[in-house]
mmCIF file of C-alpha atoms and ligand atoms in Angstrom:
data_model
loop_
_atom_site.group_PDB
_atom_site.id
_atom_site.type_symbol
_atom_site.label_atom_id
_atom_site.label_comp_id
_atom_site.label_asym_id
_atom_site.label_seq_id
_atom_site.Cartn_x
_atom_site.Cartn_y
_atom_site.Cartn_z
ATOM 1 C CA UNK K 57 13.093 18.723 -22.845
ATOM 2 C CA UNK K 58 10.484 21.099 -21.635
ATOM 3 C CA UNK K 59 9.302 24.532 -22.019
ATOM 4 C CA UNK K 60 7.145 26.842 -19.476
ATOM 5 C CA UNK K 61 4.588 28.906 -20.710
ATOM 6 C CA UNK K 62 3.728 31.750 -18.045
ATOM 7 C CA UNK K 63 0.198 31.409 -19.163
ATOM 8 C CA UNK K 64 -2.170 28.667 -17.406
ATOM 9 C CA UNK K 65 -3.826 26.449 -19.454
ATOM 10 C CA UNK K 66 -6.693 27.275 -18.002
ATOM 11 C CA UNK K 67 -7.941 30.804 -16.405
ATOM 12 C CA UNK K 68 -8.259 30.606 -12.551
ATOM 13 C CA UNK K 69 -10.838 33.032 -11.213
ATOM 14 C CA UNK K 70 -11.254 32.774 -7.668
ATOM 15 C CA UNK K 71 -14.024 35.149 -6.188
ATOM 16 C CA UNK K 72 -12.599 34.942 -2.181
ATOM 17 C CA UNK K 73 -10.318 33.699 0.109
ATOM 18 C CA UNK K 74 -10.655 30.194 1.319
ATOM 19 C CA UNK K 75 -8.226 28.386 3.112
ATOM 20 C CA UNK K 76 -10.601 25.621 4.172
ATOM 21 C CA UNK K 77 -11.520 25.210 0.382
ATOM 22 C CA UNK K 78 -7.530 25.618 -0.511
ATOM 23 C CA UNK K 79 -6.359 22.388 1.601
ATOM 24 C CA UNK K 80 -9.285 20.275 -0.325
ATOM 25 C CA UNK K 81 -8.073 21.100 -3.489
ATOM 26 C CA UNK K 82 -4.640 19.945 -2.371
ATOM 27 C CA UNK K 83 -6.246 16.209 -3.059
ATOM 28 C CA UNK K 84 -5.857 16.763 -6.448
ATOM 29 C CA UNK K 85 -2.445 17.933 -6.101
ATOM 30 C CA UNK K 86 -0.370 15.636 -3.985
ATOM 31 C CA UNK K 87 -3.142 12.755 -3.720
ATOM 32 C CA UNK K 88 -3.475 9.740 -4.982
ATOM 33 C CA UNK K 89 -5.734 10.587 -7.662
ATOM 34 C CA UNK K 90 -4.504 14.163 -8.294
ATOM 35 C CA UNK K 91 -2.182 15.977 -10.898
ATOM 36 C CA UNK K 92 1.262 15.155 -9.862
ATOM 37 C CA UNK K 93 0.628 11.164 -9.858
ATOM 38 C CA UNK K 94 -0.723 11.491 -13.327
ATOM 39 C CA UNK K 95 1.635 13.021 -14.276
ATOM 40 C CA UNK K 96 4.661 10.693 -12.991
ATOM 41 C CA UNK K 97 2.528 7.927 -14.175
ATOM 42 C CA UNK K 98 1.950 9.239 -18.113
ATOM 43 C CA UNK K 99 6.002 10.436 -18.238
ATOM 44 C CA UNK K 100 7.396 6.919 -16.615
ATOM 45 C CA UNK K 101 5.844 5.454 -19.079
ATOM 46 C CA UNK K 102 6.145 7.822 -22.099
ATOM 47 C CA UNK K 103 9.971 7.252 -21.321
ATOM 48 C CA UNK K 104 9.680 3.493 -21.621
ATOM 49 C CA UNK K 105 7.247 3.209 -24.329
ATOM 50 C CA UNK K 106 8.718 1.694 -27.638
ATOM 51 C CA UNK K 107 5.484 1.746 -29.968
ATOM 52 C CA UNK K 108 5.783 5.517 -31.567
ATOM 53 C CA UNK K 109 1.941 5.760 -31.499
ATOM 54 C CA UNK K 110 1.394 5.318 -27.849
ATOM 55 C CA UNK K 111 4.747 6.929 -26.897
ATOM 56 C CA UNK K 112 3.805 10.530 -28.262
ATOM 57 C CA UNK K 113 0.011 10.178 -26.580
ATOM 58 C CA UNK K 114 1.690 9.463 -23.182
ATOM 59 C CA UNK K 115 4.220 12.620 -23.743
ATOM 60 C CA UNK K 116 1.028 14.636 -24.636
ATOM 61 C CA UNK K 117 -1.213 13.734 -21.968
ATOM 62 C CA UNK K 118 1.862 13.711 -18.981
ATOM 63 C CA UNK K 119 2.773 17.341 -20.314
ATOM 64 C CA UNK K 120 -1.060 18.069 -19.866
ATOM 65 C CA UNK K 121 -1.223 16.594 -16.056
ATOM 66 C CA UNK K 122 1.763 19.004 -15.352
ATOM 67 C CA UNK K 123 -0.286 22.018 -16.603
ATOM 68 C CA UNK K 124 -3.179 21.091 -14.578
ATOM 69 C CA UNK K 125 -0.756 20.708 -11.893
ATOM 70 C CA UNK K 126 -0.135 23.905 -12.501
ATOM 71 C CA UNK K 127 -3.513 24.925 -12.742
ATOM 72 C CA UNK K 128 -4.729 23.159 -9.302
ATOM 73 C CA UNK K 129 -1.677 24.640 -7.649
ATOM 74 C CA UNK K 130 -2.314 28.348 -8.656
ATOM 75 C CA UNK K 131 -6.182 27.752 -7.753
ATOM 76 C CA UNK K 132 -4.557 26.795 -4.038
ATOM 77 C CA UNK K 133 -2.562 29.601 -4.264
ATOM 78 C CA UNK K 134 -5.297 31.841 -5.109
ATOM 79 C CA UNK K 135 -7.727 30.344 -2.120
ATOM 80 C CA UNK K 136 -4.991 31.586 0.296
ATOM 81 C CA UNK K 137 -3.867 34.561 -0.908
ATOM 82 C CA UNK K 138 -5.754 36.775 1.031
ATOM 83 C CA UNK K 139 -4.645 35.365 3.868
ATOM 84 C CA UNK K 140 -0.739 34.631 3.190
ATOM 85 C CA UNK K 141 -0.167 38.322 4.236
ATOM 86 C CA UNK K 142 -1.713 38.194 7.749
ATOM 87 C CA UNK K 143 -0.186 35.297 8.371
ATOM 88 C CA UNK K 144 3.218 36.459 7.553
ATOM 89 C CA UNK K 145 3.126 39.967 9.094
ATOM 90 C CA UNK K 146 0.931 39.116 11.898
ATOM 91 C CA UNK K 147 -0.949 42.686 12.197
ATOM 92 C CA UNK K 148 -4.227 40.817 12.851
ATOM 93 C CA UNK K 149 -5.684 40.032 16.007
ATOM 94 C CA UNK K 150 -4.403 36.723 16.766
ATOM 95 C CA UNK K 151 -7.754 34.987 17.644
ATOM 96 C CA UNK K 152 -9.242 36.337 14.075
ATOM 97 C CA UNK K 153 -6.274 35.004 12.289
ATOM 98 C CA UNK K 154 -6.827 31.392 13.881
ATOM 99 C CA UNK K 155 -10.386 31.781 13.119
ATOM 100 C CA UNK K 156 -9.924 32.945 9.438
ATOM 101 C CA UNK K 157 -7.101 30.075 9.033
ATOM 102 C CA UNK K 158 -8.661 27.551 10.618
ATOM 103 C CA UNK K 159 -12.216 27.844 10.263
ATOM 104 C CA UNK K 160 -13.240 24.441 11.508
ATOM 105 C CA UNK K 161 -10.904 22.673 9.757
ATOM 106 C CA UNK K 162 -7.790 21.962 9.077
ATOM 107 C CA UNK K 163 -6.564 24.625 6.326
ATOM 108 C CA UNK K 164 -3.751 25.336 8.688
ATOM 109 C CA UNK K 165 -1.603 22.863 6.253
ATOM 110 C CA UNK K 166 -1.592 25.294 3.546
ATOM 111 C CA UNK K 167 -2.369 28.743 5.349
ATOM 112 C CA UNK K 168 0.521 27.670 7.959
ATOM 113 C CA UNK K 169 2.867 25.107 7.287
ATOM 114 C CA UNK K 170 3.360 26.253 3.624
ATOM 115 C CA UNK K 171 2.902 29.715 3.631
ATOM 116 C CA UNK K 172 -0.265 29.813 1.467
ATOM 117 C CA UNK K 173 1.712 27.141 -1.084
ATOM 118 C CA UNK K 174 0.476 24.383 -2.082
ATOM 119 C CA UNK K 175 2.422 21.428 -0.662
ATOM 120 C CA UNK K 176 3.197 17.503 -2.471
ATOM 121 C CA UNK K 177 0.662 16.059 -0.024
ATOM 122 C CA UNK K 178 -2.809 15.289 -0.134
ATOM 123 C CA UNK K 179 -6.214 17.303 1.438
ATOM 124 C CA UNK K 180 -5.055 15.654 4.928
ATOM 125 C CA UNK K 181 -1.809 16.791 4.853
ATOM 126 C CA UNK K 182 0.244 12.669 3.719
ATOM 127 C CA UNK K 183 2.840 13.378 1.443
ATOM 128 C CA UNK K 184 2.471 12.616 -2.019
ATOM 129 C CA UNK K 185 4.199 8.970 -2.670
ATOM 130 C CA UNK K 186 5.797 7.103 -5.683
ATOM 131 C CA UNK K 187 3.542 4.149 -4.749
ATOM 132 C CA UNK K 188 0.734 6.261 -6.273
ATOM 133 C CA UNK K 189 1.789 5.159 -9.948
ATOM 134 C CA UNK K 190 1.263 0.832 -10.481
ATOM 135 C CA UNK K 191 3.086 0.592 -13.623
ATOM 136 C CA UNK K 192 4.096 -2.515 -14.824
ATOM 137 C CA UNK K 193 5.513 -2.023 -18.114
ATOM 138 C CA UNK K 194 2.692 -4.025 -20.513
ATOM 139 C CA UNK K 195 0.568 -1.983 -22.303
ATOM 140 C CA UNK K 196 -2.824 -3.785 -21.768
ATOM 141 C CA UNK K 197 -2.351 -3.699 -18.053
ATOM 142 C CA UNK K 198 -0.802 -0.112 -17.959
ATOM 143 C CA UNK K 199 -3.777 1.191 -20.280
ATOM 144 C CA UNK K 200 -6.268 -0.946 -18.084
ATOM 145 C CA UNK K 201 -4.791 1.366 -15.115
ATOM 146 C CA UNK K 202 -4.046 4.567 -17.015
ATOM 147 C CA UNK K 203 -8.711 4.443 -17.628
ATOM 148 C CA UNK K 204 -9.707 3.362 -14.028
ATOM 149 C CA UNK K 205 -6.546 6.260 -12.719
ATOM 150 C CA UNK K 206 -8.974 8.727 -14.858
ATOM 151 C CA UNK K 207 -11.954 7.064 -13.779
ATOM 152 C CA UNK K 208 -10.843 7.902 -10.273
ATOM 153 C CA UNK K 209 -9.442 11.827 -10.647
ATOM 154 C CA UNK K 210 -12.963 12.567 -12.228
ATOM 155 C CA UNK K 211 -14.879 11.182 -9.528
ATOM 156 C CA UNK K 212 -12.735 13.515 -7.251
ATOM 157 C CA UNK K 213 -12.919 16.573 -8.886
ATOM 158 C CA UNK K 214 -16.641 15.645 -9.392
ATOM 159 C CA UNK K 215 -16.828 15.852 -5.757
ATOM 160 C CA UNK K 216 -14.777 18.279 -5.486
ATOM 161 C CA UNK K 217 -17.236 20.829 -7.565
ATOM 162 C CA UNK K 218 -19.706 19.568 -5.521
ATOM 163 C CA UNK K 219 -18.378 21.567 -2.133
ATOM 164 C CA UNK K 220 -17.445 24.653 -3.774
ATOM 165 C CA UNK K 221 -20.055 27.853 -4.186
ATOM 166 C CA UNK K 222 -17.287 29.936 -6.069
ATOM 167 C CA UNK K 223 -18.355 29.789 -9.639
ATOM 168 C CA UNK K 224 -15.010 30.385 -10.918
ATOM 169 C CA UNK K 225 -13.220 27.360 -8.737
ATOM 170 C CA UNK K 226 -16.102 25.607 -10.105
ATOM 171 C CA UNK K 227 -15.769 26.427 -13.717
ATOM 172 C CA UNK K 228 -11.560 25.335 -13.663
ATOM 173 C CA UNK K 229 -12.522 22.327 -11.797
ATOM 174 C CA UNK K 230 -15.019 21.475 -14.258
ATOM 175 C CA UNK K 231 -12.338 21.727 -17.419
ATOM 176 C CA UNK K 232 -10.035 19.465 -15.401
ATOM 177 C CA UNK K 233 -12.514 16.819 -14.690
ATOM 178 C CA UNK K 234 -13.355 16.968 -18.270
ATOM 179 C CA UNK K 235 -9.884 16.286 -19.589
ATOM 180 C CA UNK K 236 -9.786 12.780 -17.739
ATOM 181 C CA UNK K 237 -13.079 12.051 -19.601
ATOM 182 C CA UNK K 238 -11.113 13.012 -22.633
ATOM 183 C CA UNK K 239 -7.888 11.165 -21.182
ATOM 184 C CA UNK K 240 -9.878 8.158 -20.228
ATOM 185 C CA UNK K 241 -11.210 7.916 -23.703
ATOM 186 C CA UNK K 242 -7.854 8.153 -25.550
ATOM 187 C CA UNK K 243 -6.402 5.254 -23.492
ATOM 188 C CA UNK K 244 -9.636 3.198 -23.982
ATOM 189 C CA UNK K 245 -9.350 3.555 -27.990
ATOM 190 C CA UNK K 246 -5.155 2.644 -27.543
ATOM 191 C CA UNK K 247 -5.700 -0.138 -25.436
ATOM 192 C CA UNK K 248 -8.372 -1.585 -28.253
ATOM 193 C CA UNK K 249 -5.940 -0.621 -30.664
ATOM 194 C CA UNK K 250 -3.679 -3.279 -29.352
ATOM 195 C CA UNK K 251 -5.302 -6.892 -31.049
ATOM 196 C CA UNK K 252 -5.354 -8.851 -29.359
ATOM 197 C CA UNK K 253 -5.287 -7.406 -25.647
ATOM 198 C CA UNK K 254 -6.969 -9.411 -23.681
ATOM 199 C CA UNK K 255 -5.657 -11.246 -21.282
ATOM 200 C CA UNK K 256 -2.738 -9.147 -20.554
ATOM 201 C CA UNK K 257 0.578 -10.471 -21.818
ATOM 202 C CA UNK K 258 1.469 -13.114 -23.842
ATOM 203 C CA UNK K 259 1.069 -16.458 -22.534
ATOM 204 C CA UNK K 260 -3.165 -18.103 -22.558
ATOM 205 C CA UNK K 261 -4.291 -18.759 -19.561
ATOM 206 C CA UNK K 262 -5.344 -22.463 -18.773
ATOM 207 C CA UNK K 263 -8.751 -23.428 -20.833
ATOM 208 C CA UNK K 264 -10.292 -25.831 -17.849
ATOM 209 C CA UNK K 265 -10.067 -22.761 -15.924
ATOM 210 C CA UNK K 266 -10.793 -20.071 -17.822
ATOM 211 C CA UNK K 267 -14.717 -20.237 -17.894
ATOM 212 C CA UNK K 268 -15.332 -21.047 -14.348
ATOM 213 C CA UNK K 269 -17.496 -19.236 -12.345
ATOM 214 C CA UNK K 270 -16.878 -20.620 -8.529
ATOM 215 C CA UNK K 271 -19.802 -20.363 -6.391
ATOM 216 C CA UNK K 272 -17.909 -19.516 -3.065
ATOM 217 C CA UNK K 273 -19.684 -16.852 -0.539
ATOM 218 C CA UNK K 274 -22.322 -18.752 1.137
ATOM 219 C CA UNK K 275 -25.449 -17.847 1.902
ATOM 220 C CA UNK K 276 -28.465 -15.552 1.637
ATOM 221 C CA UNK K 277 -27.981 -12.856 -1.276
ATOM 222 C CA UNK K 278 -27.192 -15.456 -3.834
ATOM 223 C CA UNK K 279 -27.247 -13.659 -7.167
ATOM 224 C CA UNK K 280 -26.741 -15.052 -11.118
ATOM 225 C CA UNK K 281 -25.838 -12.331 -13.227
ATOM 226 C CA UNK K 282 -24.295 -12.173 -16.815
ATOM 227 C CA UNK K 283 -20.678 -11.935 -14.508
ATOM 228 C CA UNK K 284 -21.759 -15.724 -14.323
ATOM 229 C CA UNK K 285 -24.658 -16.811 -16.270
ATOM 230 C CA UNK K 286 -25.203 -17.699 -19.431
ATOM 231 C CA UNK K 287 -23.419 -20.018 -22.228
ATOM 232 C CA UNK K 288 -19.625 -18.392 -21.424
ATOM 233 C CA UNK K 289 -19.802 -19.417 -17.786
ATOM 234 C CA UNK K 290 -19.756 -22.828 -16.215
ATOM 235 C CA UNK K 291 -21.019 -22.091 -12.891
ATOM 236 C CA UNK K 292 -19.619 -24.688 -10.055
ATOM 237 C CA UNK K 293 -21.813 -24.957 -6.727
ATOM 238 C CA UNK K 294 -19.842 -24.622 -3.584
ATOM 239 C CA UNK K 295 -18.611 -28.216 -2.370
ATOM 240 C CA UNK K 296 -16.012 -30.963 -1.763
ATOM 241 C CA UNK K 297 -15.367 -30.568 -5.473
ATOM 242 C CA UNK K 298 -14.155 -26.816 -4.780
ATOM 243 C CA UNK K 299 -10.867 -28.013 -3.150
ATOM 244 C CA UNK K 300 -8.090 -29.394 -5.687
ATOM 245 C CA UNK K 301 -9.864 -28.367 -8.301
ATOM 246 C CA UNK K 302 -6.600 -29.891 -10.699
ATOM 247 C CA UNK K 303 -8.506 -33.327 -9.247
ATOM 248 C CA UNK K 304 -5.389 -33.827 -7.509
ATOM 249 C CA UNK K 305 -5.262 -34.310 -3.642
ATOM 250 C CA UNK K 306 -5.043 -30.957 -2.192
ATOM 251 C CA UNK K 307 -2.047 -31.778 -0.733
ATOM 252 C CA UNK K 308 1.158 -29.732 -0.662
ATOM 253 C CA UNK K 309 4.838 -31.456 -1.701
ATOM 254 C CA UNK K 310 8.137 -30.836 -1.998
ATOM 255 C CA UNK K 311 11.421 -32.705 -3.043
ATOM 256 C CA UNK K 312 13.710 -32.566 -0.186
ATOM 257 C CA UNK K 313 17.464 -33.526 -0.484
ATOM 258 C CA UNK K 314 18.667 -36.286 2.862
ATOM 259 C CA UNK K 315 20.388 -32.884 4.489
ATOM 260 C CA UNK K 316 17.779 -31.030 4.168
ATOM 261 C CA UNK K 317 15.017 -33.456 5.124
ATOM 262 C CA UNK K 318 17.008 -34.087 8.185
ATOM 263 C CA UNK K 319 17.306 -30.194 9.653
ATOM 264 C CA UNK K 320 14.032 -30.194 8.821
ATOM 265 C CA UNK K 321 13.441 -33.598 11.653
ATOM 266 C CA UNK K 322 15.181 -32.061 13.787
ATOM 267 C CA UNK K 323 13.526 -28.515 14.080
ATOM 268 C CA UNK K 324 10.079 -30.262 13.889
ATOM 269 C CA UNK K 325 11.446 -33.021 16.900
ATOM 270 C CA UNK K 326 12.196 -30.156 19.107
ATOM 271 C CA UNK K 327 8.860 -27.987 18.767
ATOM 272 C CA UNK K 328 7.148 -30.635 19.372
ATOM 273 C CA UNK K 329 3.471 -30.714 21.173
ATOM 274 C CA UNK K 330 3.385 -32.704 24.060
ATOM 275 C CA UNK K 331 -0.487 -33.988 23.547
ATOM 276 C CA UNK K 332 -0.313 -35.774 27.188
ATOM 277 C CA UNK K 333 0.280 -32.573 29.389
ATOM 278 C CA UNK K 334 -2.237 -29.792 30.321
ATOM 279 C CA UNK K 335 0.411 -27.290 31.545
ATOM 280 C CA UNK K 336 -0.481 -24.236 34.058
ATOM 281 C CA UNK K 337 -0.163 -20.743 32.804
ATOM 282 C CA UNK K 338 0.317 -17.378 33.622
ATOM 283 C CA UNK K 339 -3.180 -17.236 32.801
ATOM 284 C CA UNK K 340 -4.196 -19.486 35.282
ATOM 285 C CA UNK K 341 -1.850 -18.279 37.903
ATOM 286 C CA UNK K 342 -3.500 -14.479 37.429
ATOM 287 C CA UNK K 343 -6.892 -15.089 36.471
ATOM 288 C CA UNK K 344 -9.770 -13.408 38.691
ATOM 289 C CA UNK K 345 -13.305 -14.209 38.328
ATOM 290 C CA UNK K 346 -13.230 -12.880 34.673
ATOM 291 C CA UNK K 347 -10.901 -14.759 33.829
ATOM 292 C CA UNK K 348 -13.763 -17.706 33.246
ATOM 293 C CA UNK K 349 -12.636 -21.623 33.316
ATOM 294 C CA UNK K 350 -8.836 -22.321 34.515
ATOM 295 C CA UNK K 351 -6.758 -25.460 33.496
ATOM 296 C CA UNK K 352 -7.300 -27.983 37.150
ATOM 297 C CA UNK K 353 -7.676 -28.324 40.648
ATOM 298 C CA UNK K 354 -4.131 -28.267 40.984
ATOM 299 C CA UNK K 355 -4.136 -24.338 39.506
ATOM 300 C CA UNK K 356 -7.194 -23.313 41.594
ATOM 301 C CA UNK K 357 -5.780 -24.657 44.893
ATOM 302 C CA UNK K 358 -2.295 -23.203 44.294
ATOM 303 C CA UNK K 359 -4.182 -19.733 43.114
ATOM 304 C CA UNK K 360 -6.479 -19.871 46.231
ATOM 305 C CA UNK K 361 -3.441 -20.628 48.438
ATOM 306 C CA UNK K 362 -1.673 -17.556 46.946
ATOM 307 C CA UNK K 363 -4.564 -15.455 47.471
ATOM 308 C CA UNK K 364 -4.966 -16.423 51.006
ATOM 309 C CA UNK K 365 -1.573 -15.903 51.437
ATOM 310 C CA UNK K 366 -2.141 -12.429 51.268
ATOM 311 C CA UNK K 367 -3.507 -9.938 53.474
HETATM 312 MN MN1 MN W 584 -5.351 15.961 -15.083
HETATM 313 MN MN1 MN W 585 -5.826 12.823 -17.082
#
């Protein structure tokens, strides 16, 4: 179950109003990378989680992404207050109230359409979406995506800090981006914690494969680095050798039963390319002088008699 506690978890200062500066911070509230996606992606899998360990650090760190839902929302909030009252009671000139909305951009998605809220969608207004969370249900590939989802949300509000002047927006955005370092480094010690993790799952994967480094963009740039040098990597040129690489045929087969093999005669019997016939086309028929070559001297004739045909 959950409690509310009516204080933030986090003080939000905000020195002005700034509806431009409001719909940016809505990234980290209905985007991809933002609060509510964390969030959903932590709980989901707190829920399903049947080591006790891991289960109470994704309960702990879901609960978190709510609060700095929480916080990121009232910071939105805050950014458009001064302007949620002109908005609603109109008493300002209506070309200063687009301009003070507006400004340029497109703040008009919180100013506006959400009364100064913020709204489940991202800085450009897409609603927030379930596909944000990848879970798969193993722990090694979930933990694998629970870091890089963290790697991601500090990068944003990274950026984020960098387009804001307002020290306190700043300062709240800064303890944010600091908890997904401190996320990111919890899941990085519970994924290790997990012997043995790598590769994900349970079954090997096949040894005459495993160690293979395949040589396959072509041309200039060609670069060896440890990602495929040295004694863990067999490095295979590009060539012949590249297709089949079982050392079967590079063929495709398939069992078929009589019935089966017979629709199948049929279907290919009637689509049939007739290799003998060089057919004339609607292309032909229309083309101008842009249309370059046309199929024969039969097409051009016909075309030039058409033409001629009319005045
Ligand atoms: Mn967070
Ligand atoms: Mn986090």
């Amino acid at each position: 179950m959950f409690f509310h506690n009516k204080r933030l978890m986090y003080t939000v200062r905000v020195s002005e109003t700034n509806p431009v500066l409001a719909n940016l911070m809505l990234e980290q509230f209905g985007g991809p990378q933002g609060e509510l996606a964390a969030a959903m992606r932590y709980f989901t899998q707190a829920v399903a989680e049947t080591d006790p360990g891991r289960k109470d650090m994704l309960f702990d760190i879901a609960t978190e992404e709510i609060s700095h839902l929480e916080v990121i929302g009232t910071i939105v909030v805050m950014l458009n207050k001064g302007i949620k009252g002109a908005v609603s009671e109109g008493l300002t000139n209506e070309g200063d109230l687009f301009r003070m909305m507006n400004q340029g951009g497109d703040s008009h998605v919180t100013a506006l359409l959400y009364g100064g809220g913020p709204a489940l969608t991202n800085s450009g207004g897409v609603p927030w979406d379930a596909k944000y969370v990848d879970t798969i249900g193993e722990p090694t590939a979930d933990l694998r995506s629970n870091i890089a989802a963290e790697a991601r949300a500090k990068i944003i509000y990274e950026r984020l800090i960098n387009v804001t002047e307002d020290p306190g927006v700043k300062e709240a955005l800064g303890f944010l981006m600091t908890r997904e370092v401190a996320h990111q480094k919890s899941f990085e010690k519970a994924l290790y914690s997990i012997e043995p993790n790598f590769p994900s799952g349970k079954l090997p994967g096949q040894p005459e494969f495993a160690d293979k480094y395949y040589d396959l963009s072509q041309g200039d740039g060609e670069m060896r680095g440890p990602w495929n040098n040295g004694d863990q990597w067999d490095f295979v040129e590009n060539s012949e050798d590249l297709s089949a690489v079982d050392g079967g045929d590079g063929g495709a087969s398939v069992d078929l039963s009589s019935d089966e093999g017979e629709l199948l005669e049929q279907v290919t019997s009637r689509s049939k390319s007739n290799l003998s016939k060089d057919p004339i086309t609607g292309a032909d028929l229309g083309a101008g002088p842009a249309g370059g070559a046309i199929t024969d001297e039969k097409a051009t004739r016909s075309k030039k008699r058409n033409g001629a045909a009319r005045p």
